[in-house]
CSV table of C-alpha atoms in Angstrom, one decimal:
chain,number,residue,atom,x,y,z
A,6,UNK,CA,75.0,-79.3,0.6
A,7,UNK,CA,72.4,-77.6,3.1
A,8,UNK,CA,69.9,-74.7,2.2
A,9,UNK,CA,68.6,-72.4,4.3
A,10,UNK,CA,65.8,-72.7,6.1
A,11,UNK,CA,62.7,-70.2,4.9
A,12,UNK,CA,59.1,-69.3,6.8
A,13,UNK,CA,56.1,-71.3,4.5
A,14,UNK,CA,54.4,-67.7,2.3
A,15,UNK,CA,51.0,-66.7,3.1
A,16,UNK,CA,47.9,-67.8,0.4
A,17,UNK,CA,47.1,-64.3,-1.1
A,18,UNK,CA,46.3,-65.4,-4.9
A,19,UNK,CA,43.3,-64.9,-6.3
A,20,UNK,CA,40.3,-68.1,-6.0
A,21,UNK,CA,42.1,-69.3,-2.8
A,22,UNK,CA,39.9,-69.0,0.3
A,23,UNK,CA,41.2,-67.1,3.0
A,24,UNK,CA,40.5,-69.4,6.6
A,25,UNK,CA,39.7,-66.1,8.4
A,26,UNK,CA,36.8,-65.4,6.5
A,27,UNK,CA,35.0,-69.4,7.1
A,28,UNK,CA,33.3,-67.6,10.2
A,29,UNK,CA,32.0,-64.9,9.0
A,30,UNK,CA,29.6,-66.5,6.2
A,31,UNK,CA,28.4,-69.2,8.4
A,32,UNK,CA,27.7,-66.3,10.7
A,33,UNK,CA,25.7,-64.6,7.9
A,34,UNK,CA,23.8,-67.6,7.1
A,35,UNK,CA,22.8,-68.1,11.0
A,36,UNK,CA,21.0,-64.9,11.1
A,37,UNK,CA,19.4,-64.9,8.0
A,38,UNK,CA,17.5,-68.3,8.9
A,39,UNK,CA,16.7,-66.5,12.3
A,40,UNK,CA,14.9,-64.1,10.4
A,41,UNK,CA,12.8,-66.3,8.3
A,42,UNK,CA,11.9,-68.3,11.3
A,43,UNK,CA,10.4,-65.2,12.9
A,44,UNK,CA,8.7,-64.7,10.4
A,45,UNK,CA,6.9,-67.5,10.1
A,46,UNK,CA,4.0,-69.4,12.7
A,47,UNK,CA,5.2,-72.5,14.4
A,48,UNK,CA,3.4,-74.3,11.2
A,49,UNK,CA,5.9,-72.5,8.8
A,50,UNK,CA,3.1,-70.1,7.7
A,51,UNK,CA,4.1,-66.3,7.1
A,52,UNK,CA,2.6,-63.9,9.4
A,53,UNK,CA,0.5,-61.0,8.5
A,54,UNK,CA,0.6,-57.9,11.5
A,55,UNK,CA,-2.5,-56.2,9.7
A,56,UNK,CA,-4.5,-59.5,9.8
A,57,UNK,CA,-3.7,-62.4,11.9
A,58,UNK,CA,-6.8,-64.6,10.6
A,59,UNK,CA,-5.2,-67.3,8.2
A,60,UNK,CA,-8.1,-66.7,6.0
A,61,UNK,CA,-7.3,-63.1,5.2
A,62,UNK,CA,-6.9,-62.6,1.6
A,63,UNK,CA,-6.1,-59.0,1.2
A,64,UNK,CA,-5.2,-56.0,3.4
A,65,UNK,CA,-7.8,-54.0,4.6
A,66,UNK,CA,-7.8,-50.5,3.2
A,67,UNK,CA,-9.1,-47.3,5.4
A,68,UNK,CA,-11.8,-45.5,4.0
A,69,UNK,CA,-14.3,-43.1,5.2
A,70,UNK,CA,-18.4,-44.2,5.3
A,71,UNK,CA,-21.3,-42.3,5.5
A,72,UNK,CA,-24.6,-43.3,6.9
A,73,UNK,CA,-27.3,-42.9,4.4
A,74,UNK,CA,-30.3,-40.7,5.3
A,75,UNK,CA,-33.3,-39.6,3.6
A,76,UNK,CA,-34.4,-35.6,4.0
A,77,UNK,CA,-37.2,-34.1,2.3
A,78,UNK,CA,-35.4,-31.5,0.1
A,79,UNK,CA,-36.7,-28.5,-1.5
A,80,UNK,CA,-34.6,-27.4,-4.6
A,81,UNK,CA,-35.0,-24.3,-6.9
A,82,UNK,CA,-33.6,-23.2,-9.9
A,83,UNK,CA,-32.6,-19.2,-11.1
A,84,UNK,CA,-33.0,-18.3,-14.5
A,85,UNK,CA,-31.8,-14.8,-16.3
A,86,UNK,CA,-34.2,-12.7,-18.6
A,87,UNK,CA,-35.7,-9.6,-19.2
A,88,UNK,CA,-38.8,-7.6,-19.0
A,89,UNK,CA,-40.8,-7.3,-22.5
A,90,UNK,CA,-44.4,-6.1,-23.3
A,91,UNK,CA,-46.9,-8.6,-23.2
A,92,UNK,CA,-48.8,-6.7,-25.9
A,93,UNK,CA,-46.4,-5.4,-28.9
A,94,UNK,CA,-48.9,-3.2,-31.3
A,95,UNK,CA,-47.6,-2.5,-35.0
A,96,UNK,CA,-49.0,1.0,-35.4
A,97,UNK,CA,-49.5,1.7,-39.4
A,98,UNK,CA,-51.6,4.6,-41.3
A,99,UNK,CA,-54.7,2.8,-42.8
A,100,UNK,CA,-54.5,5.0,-45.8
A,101,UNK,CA,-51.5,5.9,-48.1
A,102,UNK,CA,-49.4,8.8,-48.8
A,103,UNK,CA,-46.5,11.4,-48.0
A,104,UNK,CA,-45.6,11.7,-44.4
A,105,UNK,CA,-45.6,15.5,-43.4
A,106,UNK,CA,-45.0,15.4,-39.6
A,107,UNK,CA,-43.3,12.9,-36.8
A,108,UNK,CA,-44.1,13.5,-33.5
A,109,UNK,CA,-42.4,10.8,-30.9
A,110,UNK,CA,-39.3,8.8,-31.2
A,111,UNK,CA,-38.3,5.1,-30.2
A,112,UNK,CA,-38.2,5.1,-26.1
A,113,UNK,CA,-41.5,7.7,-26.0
A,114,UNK,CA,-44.2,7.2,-23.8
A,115,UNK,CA,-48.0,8.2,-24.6
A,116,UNK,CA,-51.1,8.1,-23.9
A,117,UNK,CA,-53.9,6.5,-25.8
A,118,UNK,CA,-55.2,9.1,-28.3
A,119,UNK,CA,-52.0,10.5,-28.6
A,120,UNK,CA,-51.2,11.8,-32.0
A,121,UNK,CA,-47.7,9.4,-33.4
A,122,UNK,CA,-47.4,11.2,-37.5
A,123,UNK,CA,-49.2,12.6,-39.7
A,124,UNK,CA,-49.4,12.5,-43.4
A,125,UNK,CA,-50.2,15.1,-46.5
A,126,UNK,CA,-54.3,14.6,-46.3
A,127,UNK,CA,-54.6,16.5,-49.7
A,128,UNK,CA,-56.1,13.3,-51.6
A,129,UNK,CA,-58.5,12.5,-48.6
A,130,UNK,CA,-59.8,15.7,-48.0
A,131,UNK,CA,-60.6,15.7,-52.1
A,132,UNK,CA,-62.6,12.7,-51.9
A,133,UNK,CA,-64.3,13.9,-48.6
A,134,UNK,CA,-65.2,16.9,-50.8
A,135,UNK,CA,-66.6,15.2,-53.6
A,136,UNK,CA,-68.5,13.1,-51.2
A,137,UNK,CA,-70.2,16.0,-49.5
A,138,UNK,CA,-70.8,17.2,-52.8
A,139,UNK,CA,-72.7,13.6,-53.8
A,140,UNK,CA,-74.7,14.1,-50.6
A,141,UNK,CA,-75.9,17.4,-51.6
A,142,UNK,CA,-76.9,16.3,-55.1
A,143,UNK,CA,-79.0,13.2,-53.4
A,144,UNK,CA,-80.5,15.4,-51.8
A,145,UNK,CA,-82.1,17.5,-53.7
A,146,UNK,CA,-83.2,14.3,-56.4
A,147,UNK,CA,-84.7,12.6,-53.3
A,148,UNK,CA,-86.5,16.3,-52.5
A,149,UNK,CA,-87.9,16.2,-56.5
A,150,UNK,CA,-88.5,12.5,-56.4
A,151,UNK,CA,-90.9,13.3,-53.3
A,152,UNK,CA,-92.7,16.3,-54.7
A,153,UNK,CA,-93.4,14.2,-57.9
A,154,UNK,CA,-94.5,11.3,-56.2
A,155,UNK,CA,-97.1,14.0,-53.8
A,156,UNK,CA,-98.2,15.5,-57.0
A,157,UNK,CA,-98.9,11.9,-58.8
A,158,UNK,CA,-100.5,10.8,-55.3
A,159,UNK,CA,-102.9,13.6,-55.9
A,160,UNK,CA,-103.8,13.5,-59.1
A,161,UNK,CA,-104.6,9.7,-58.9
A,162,UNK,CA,-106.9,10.2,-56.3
A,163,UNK,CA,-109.1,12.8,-58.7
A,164,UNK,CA,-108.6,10.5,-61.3
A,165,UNK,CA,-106.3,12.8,-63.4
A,166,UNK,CA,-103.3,10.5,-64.0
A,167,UNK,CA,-102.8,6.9,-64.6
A,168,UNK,CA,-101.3,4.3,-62.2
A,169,UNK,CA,-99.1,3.7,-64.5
A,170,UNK,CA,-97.4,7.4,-63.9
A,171,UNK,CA,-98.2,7.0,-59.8
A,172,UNK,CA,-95.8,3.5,-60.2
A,173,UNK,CA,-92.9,5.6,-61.9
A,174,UNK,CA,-93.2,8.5,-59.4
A,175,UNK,CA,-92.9,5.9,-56.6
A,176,UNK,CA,-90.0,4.2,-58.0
A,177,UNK,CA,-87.9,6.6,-58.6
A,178,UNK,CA,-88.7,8.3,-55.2
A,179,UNK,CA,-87.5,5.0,-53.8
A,180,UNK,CA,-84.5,5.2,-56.0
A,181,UNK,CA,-83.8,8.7,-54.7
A,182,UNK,CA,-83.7,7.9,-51.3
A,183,UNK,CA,-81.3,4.6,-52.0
A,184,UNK,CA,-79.1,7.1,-53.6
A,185,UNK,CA,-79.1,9.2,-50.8
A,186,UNK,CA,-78.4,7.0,-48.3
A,187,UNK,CA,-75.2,5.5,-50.6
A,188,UNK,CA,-74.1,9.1,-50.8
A,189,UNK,CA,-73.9,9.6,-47.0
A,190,UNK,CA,-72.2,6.4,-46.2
A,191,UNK,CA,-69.9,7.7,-48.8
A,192,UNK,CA,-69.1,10.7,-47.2
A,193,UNK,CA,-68.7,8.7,-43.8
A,194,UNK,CA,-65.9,7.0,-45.4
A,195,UNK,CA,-64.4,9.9,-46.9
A,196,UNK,CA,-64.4,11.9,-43.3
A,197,UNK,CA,-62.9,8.7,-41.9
A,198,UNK,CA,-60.0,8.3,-44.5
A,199,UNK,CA,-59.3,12.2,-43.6
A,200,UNK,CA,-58.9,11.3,-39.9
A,201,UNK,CA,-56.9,8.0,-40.7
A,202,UNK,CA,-54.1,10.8,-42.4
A,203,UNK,CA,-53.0,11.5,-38.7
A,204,UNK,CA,-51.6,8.1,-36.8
A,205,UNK,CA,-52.7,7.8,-33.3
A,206,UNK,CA,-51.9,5.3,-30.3
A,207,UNK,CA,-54.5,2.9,-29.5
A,208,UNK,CA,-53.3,2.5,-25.6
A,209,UNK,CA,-50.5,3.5,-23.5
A,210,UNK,CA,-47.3,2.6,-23.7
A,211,UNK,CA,-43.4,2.5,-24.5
A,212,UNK,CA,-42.6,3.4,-28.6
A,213,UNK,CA,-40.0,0.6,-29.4
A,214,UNK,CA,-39.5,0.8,-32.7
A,215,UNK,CA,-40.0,3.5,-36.4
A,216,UNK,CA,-39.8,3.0,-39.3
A,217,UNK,CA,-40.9,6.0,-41.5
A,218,UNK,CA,-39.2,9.5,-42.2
A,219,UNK,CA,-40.6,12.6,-42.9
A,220,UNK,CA,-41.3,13.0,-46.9
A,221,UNK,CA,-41.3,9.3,-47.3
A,222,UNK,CA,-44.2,7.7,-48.9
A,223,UNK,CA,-46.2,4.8,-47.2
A,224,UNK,CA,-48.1,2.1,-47.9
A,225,UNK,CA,-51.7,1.5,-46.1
A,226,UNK,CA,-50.7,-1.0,-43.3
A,227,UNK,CA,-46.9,-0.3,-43.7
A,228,UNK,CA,-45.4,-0.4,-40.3
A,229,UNK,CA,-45.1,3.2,-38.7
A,230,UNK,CA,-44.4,2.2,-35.1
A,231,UNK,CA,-43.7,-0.3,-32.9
A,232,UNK,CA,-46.1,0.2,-29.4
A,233,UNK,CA,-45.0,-1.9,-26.2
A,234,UNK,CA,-48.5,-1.2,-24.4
A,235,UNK,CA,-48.3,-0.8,-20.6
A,236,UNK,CA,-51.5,-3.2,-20.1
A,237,UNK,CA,-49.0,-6.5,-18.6
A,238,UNK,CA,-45.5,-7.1,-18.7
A,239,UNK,CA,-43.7,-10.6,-19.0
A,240,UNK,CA,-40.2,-11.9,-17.5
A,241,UNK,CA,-39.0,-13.4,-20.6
A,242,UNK,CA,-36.7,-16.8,-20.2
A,243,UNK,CA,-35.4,-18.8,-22.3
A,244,UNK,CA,-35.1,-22.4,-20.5
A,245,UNK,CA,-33.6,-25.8,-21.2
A,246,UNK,CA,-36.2,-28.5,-22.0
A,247,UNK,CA,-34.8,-30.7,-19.0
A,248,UNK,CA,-36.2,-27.5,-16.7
A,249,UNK,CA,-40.2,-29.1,-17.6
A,250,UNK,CA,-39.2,-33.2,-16.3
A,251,UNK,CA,-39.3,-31.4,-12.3
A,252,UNK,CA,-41.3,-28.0,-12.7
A,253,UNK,CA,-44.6,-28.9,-10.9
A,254,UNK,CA,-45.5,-25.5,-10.4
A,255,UNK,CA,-45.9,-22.1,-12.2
A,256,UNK,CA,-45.0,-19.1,-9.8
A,257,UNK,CA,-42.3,-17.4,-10.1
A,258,UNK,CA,-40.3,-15.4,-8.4
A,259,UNK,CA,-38.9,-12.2,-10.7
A,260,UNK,CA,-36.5,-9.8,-9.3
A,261,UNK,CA,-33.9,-7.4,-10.9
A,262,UNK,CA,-30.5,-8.5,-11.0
A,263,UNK,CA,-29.1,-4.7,-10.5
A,264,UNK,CA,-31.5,-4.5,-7.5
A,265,UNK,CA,-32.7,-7.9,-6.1
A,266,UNK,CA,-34.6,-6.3,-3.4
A,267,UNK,CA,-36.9,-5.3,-6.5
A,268,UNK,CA,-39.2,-8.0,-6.4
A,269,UNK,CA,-42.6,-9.6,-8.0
A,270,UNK,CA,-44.3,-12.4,-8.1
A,271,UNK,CA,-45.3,-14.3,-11.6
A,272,UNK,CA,-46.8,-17.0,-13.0
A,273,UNK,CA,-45.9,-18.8,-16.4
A,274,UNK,CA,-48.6,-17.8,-18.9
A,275,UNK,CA,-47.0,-19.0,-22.5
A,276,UNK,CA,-44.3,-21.9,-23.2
A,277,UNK,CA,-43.2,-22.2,-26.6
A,278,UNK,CA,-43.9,-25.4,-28.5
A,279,UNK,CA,-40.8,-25.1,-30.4
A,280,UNK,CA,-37.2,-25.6,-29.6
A,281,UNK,CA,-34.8,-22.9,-30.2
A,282,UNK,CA,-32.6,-24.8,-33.3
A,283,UNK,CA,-29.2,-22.7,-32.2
A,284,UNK,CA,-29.5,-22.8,-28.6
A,285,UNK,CA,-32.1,-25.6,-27.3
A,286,UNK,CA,-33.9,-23.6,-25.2
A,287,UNK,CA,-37.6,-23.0,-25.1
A,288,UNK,CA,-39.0,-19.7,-24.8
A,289,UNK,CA,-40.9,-19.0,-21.5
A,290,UNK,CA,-43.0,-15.9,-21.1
A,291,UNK,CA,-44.1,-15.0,-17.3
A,292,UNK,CA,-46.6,-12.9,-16.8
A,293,UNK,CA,-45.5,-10.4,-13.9
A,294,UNK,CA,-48.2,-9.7,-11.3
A,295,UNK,CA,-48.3,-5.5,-10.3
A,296,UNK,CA,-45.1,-5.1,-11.9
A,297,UNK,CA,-43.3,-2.0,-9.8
A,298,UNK,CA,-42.4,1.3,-11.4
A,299,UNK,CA,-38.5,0.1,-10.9
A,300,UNK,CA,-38.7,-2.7,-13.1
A,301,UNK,CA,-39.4,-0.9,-17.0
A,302,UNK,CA,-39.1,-2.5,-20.2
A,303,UNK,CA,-35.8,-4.3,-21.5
A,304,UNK,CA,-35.0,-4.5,-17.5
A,305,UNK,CA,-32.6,-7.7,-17.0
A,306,UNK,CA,-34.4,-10.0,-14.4
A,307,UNK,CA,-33.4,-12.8,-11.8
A,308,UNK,CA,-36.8,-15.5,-12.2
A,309,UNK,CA,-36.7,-18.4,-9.4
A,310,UNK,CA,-38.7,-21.2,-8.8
A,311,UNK,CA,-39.2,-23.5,-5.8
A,312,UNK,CA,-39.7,-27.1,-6.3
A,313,UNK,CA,-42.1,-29.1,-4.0
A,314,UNK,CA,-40.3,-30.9,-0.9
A,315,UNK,CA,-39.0,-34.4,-2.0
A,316,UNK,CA,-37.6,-37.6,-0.2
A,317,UNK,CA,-34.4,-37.8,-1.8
A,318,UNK,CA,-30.4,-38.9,-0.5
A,319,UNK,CA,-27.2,-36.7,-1.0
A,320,UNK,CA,-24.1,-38.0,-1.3
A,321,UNK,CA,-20.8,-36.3,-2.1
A,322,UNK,CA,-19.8,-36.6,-5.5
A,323,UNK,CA,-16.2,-38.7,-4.0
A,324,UNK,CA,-19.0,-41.5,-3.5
A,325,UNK,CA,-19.9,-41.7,-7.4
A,326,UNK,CA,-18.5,-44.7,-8.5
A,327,UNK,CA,-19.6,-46.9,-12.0
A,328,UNK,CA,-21.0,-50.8,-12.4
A,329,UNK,CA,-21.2,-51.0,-16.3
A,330,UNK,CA,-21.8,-47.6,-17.1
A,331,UNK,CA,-24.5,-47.2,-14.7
A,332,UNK,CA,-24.0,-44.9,-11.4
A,333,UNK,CA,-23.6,-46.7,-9.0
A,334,UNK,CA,-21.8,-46.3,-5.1
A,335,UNK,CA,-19.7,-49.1,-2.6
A,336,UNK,CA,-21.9,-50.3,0.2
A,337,UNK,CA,-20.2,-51.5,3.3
A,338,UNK,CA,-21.4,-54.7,5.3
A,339,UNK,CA,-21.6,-54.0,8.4
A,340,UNK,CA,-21.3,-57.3,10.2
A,341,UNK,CA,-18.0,-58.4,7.4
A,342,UNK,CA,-16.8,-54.7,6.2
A,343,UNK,CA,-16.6,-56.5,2.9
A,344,UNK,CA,-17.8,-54.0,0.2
A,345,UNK,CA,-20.1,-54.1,-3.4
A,346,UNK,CA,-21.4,-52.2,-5.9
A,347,UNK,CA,-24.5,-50.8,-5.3
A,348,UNK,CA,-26.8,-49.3,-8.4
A,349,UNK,CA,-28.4,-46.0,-8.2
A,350,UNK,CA,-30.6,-43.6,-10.0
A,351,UNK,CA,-29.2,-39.9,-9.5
A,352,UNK,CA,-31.8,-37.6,-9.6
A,353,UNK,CA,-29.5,-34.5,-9.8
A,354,UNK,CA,-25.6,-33.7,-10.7
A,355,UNK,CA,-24.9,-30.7,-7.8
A,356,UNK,CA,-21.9,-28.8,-6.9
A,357,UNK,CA,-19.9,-31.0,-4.6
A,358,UNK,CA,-22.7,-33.2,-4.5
A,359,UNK,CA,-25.2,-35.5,-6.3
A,360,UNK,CA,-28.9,-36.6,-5.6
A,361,UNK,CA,-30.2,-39.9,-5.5
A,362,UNK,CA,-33.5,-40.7,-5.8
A,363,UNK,CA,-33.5,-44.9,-5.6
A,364,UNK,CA,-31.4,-47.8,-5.3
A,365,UNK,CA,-29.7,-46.8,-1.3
A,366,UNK,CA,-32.0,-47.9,2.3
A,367,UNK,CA,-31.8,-45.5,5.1
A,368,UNK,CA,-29.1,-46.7,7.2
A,369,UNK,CA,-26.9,-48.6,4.6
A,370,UNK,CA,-23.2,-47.5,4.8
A,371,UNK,CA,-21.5,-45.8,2.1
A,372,UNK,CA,-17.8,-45.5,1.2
A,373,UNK,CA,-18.0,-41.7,0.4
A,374,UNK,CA,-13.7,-41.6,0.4
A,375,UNK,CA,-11.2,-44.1,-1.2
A,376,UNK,CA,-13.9,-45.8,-3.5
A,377,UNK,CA,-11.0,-45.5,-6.2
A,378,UNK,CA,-9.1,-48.2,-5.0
A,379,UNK,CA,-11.6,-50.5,-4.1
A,380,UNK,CA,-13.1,-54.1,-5.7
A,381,UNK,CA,-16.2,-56.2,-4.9
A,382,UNK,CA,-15.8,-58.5,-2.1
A,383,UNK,CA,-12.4,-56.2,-0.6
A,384,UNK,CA,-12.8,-55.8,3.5
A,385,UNK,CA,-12.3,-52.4,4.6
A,386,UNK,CA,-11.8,-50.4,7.9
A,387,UNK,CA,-13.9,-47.0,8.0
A,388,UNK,CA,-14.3,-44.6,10.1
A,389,UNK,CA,-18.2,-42.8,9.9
A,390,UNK,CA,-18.2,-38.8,8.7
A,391,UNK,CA,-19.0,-36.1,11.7
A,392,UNK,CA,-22.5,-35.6,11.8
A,393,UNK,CA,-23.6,-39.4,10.0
């Protein structure tokens, strides 16, 4: 019996290896071993394009430098206050009683001499009565006392009366004129205590302040008024204690801030030893040299001071870095590019900027852009700032 003759299937199942596909995967291998080779030196070792040395650790990062440099800089500080009476006068009647009249008002301005209140004199001028009445009755016992003691005077000398009448008549002549002379100073203080029932200003100046009403009753040295005299005016400030470490001088410039072409010049005449509890400030008073008509009392003032030259380095604040906790920036060798921390003493936190008063050389190069991603001993490429 014969069968029929068939064509041998073709291997599709799954797991079987198709003899087309052999090529291709040594192919595959072939080129990825080319690759690696290229890679590599002609000692095996991987290649770096960004440093060919073989003793290259790291990539070098690009920063930017700057070339330290020391100028002699002048600084100054502005400070905000106001204008205030060096001399503020509480203005009080010296003798009590009901006040009958008010002349001026807080924000008057007078004269010296010039009349402020008055009050109802009735008990003064009683007492200046009686006392002109105790004068007039001294008087006329001193004007007995004398006639007595003439009379005695004579009659001792004829030998009429005895010395013993003569001492009396003496004594009480003496006595007499005592009296007299008590009376009158009596009657000085009465006529004074009559004039101290009208309140007068002892010097020009602003009224800043009352306190009494007509028909109210006062006190001798109650407050009446409050009298800011014209004599000097003072730039007040209140300052932060760190403003003493620098000052080394006390002028001042004062200027108003609604009009800064309003200008005088000061000098610092009182510092207050205590430190403001709320606030930490220190109260400054500057005393204001010709102050100008434009600038009155309770005027809001500009004061600036200038700060002697000093040798000093300014960074941008990008170069702040830290070693510790202490400022500090990244120097740059020049001759390896390799960088380190460097330790400074900033003498000032600016806008933008910061002052450093030690730990940098004139000419050392400083990494003032990409400090962030920097570590000791890391070679960089810079390129120097315009103008370092």
């Amino acid at each position: 019996m014969q069968f029929p003759y068939r064509a041998p299937a073709a291997n599709t199942g799954a797991g079987v290896r198709s003899p087309a596909r052999r090529p291709t995967a040594a192919l595959i291998c072939i080129f990825a071993l080319s690759g690696l080779l290229a890679a590599c030196d002609g000692q095996g070792t991987p290649k770096d394009a960004s440093h060919p040395t073989p003793d290259a650790g790291r990539p070098a990062f690009v920063v930017r430098a700057t070339a330290v440099a020391v100028t002699n800089r002048t600084t100054s500080v502005s400070l905000t206050g106001d204008v205030e009476a060096k001399v503020l006068t509480q203005l009080s009647f010296r003798v009590g009683g009901r006040v009958t009249e008010r002349l001026v008002d807080v924000g008057a301005h007078v004269a010296a001499g010039d009349l402020l209140a008055r009050i109802d004199p009735t008990e003064q001028q009683a007492e200046l009565d009686a006392a002109t009445a105790a004068v007039s009755a001294a008087e006329s016992r001193l004007r007995v006392a004398n006639a007595n003691f003439q009379r005695q005077s004579t009659l001792l000398a004829k030998g009429y009366t005895t010395r013993a009448a003569y001492d009396q008549a003496t004594e009480t002549a003496g006595a007499a004129e005592s009296a007299l002379e008590t009376a009158r100073a009596q009657l000085g203080t009465a006529r004074d205590a009559l004039g101290y029932a009208e309140l007068r200003a002892r010097a020009a100046g602003v009224i800043t302040a009352r306190t009494i009403e007509v028909g109210q009753v006062v006190q001798p040295a109650q407050p009446a008024f409050t009298l800011a005299e014209d004599d000097t005016r003072d730039a007040v400030f209140d300052v932060y204690e760190t403003f003493f470490h620098n000052s080394d001088t006390d002028r001042i410039r004062v200027s108003l801030v609604s009009d800064p072409k309003v200008v005088a010049d000061g000098r610092v005449r009182e510092v207050s030893p205590v430190i403001d509890a709320t606030t930490g400030t220190v109260r400054v008073k500057v005393a204001i040299d010709a102050p100008p008509e434009a600038m009155p009392l309770g005027s809001p003032v500009t004061g600036t001071v200038m700060w002697k030259a000093k040798p000093r380095i300014v960074l941008p604040w990008s170069a702040l870095a830290s070693d510790g906790g202490d400022p500090a920036v990244w120097r740059i060798d020049p001759k390896t590019h390799a960088v380190s921390l460097a330790k400074v003493v900033v003498d000032a936190f600016e806008t933008g900027s910061i002052v450093i008063s030690s730990g940098l050389a004139p000419g050392d190069l400083v990494v003032v852009d990409g400090a962030k991603r920097l570590s000791t001993g890391q070679t960089v490429d810079y390129t120097l700032e315009s103008g370092s």
